[in-house]
PDB file of C-alpha atoms in Angstrom:
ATOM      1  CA  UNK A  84     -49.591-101.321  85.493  1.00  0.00           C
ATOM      2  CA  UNK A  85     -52.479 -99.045  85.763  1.00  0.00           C
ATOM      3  CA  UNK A  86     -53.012 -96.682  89.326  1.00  0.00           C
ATOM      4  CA  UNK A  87     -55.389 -99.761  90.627  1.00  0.00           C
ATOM      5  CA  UNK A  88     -53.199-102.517  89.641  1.00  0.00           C
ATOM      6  CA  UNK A  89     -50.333-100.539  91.808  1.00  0.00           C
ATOM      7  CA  UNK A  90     -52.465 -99.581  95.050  1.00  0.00           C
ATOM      8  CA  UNK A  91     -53.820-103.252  94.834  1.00  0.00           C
ATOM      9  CA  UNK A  92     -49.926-104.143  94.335  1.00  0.00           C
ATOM     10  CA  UNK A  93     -48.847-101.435  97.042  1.00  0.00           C
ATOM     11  CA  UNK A  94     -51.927-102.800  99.663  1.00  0.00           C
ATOM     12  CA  UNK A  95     -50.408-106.840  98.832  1.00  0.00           C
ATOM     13  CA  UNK A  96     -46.672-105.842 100.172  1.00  0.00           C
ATOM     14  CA  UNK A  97     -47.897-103.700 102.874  1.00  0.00           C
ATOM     15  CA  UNK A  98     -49.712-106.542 104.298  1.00  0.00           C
ATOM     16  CA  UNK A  99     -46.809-109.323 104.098  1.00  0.00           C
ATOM     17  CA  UNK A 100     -44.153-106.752 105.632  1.00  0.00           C
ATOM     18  CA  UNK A 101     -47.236-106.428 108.773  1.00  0.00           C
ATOM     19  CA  UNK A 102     -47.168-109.977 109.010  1.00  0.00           C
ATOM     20  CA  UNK A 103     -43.122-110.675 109.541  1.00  0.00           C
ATOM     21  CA  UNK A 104     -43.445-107.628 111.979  1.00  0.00           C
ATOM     22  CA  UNK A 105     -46.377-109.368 113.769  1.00  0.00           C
ATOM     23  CA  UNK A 106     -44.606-112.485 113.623  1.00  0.00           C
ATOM     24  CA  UNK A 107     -40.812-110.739 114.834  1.00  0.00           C
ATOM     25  CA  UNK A 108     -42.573-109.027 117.412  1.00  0.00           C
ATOM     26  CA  UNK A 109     -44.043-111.857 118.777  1.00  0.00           C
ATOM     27  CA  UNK A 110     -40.907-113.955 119.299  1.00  0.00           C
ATOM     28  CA  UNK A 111     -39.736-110.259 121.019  1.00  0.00           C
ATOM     29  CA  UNK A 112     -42.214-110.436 123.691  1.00  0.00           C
ATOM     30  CA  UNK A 113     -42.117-113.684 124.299  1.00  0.00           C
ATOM     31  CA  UNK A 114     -38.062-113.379 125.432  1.00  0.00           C
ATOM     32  CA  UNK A 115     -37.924-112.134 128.619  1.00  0.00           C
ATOM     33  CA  UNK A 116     -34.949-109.907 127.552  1.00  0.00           C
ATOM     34  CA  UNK A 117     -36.833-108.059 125.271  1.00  0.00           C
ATOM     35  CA  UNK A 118     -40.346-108.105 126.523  1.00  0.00           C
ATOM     36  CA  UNK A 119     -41.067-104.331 126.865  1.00  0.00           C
ATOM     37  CA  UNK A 120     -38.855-103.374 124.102  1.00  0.00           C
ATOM     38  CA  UNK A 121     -40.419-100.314 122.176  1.00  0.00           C
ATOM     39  CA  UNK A 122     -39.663-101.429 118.746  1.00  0.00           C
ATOM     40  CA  UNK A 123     -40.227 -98.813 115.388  1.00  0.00           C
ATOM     41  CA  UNK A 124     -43.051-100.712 114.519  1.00  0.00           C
ATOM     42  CA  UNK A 125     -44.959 -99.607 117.637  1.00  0.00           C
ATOM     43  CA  UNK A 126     -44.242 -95.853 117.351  1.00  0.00           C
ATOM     44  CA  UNK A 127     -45.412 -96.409 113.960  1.00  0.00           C
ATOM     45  CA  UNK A 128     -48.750 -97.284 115.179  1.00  0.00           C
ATOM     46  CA  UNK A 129     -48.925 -94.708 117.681  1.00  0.00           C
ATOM     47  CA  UNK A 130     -47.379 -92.088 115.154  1.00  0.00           C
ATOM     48  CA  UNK A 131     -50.056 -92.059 112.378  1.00  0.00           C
ATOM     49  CA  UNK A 132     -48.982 -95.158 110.228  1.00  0.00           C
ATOM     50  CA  UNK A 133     -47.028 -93.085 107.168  1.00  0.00           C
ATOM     51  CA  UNK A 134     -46.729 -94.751 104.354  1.00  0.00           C
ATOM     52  CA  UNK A 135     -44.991 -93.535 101.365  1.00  0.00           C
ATOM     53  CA  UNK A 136     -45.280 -94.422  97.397  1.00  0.00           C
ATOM     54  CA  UNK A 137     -42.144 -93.999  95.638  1.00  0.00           C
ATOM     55  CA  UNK A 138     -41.347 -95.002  91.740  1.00  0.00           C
ATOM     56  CA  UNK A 139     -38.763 -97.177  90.880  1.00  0.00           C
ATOM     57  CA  UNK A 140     -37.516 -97.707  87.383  1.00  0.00           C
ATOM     58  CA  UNK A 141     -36.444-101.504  86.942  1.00  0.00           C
ATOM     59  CA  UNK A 142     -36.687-104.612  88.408  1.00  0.00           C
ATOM     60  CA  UNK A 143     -32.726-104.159  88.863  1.00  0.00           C
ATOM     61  CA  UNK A 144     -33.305-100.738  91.265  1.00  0.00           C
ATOM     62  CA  UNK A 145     -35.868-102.656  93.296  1.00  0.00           C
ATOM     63  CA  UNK A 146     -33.364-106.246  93.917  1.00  0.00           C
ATOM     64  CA  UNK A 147     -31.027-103.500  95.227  1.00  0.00           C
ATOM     65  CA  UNK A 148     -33.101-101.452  97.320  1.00  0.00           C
ATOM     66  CA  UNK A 149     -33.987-105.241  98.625  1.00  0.00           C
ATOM     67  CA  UNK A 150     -30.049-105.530  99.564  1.00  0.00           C
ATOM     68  CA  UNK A 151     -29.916-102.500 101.023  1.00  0.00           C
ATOM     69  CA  UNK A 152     -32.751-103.059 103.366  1.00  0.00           C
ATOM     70  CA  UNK A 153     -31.222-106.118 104.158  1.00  0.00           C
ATOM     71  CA  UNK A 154     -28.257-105.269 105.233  1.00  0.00           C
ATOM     72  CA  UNK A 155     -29.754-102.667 108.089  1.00  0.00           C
ATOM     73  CA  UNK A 156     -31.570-106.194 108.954  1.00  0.00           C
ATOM     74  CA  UNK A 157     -34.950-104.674 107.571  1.00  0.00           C
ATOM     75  CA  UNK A 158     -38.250-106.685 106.902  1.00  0.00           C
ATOM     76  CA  UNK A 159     -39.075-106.485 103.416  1.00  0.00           C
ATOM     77  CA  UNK A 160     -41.447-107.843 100.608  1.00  0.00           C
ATOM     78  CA  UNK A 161     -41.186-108.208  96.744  1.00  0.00           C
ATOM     79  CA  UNK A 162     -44.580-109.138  95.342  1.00  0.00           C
ATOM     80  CA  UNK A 163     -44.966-111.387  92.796  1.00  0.00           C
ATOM     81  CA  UNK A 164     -48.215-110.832  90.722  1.00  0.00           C
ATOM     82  CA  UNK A 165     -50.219-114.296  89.922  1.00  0.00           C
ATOM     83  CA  UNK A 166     -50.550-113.182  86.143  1.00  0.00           C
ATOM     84  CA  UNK A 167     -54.678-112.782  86.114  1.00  0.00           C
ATOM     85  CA  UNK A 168     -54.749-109.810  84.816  1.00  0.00           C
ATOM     86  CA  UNK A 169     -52.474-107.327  83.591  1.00  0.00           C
ATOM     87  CA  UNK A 170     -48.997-108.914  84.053  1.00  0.00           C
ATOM     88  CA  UNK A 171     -47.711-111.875  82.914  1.00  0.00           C
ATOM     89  CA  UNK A 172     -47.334-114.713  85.795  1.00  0.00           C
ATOM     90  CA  UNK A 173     -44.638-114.887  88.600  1.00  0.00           C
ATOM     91  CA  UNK A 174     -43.347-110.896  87.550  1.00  0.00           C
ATOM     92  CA  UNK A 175     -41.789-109.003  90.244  1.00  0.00           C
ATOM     93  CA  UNK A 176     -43.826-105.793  90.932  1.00  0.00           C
ATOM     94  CA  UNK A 177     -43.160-104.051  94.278  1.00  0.00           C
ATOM     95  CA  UNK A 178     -41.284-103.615  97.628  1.00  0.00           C
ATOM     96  CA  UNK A 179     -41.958-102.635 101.130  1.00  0.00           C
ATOM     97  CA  UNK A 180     -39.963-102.096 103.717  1.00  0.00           C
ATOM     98  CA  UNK A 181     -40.806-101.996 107.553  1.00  0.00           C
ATOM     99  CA  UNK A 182     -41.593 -98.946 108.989  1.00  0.00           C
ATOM    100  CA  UNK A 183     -38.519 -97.116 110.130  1.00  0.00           C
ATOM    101  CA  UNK A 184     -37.459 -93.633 110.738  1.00  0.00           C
ATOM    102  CA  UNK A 185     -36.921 -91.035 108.508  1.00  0.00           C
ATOM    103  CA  UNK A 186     -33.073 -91.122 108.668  1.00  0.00           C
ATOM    104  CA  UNK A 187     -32.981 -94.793 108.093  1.00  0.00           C
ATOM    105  CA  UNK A 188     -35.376 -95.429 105.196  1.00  0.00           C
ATOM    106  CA  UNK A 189     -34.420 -92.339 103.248  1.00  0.00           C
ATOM    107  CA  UNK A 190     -30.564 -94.012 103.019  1.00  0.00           C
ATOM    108  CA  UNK A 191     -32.298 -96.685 101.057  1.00  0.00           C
ATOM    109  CA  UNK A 192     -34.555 -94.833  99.257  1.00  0.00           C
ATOM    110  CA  UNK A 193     -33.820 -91.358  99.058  1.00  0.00           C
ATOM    111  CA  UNK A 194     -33.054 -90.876  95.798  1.00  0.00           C
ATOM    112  CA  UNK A 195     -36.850 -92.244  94.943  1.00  0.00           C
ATOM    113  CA  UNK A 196     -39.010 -89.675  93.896  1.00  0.00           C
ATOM    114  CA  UNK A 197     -42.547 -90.221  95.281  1.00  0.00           C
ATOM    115  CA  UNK A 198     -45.228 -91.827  92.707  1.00  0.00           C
TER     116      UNK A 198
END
């Protein structure tokens, strides 16, 4: 992929993991129990929204990155391109994982070097 294919790639995941947080976060504030619960994704948005870009080498590395985050009960998104333009149809291209602190995200993908 070319560097606008991956932003546009990049910008598609972001999006879908905001969406399952919107969505999560919703069902948390409608519970009485959890109503005022500061969750990551809030001192995300009142942190300065980091994002981070890292490079993967195979579809293999990014399925277990996707396990990974799973197991710490993460919100995540694999994007599958449509096939119009540079990739052929229904080909996994990226992940993105909820916003989490440092110490969390870097046991999933620490050993990522940024793109």
């Amino acid at each position: 992929m070319n560097k606008g294919k991956i932003c546009s790639q990049c910008c598609h995941a972001c999006l879908s993991v905001y969406e399952k947080i919107l969505k999560r976060n919703n069902q948390l504030k409608n519970n009485a129990n959890t109503r005022n619960a500061l969750t990551s994704f809030d001192i995300w948005k009142k942190t300065g929204q980091k994002k981070v870009v890292l490079k993967i080498s195979s579809l293999e590395e990014m399925f277990e990155i996707e396990k990974k985050a799973k197991a710490q009960n993460l919100i995540t998104s694999i994007i599958v391109d449509a096939g119009r333009t540079q990739i052929e149809p229904n080909t996994e291209t990226v992940i993105a994982i909820e916003p989490v602190p440092d110490d969390v995200v870097n046991k999933i993908t620490g050993q990522l070097k940024l793109l």
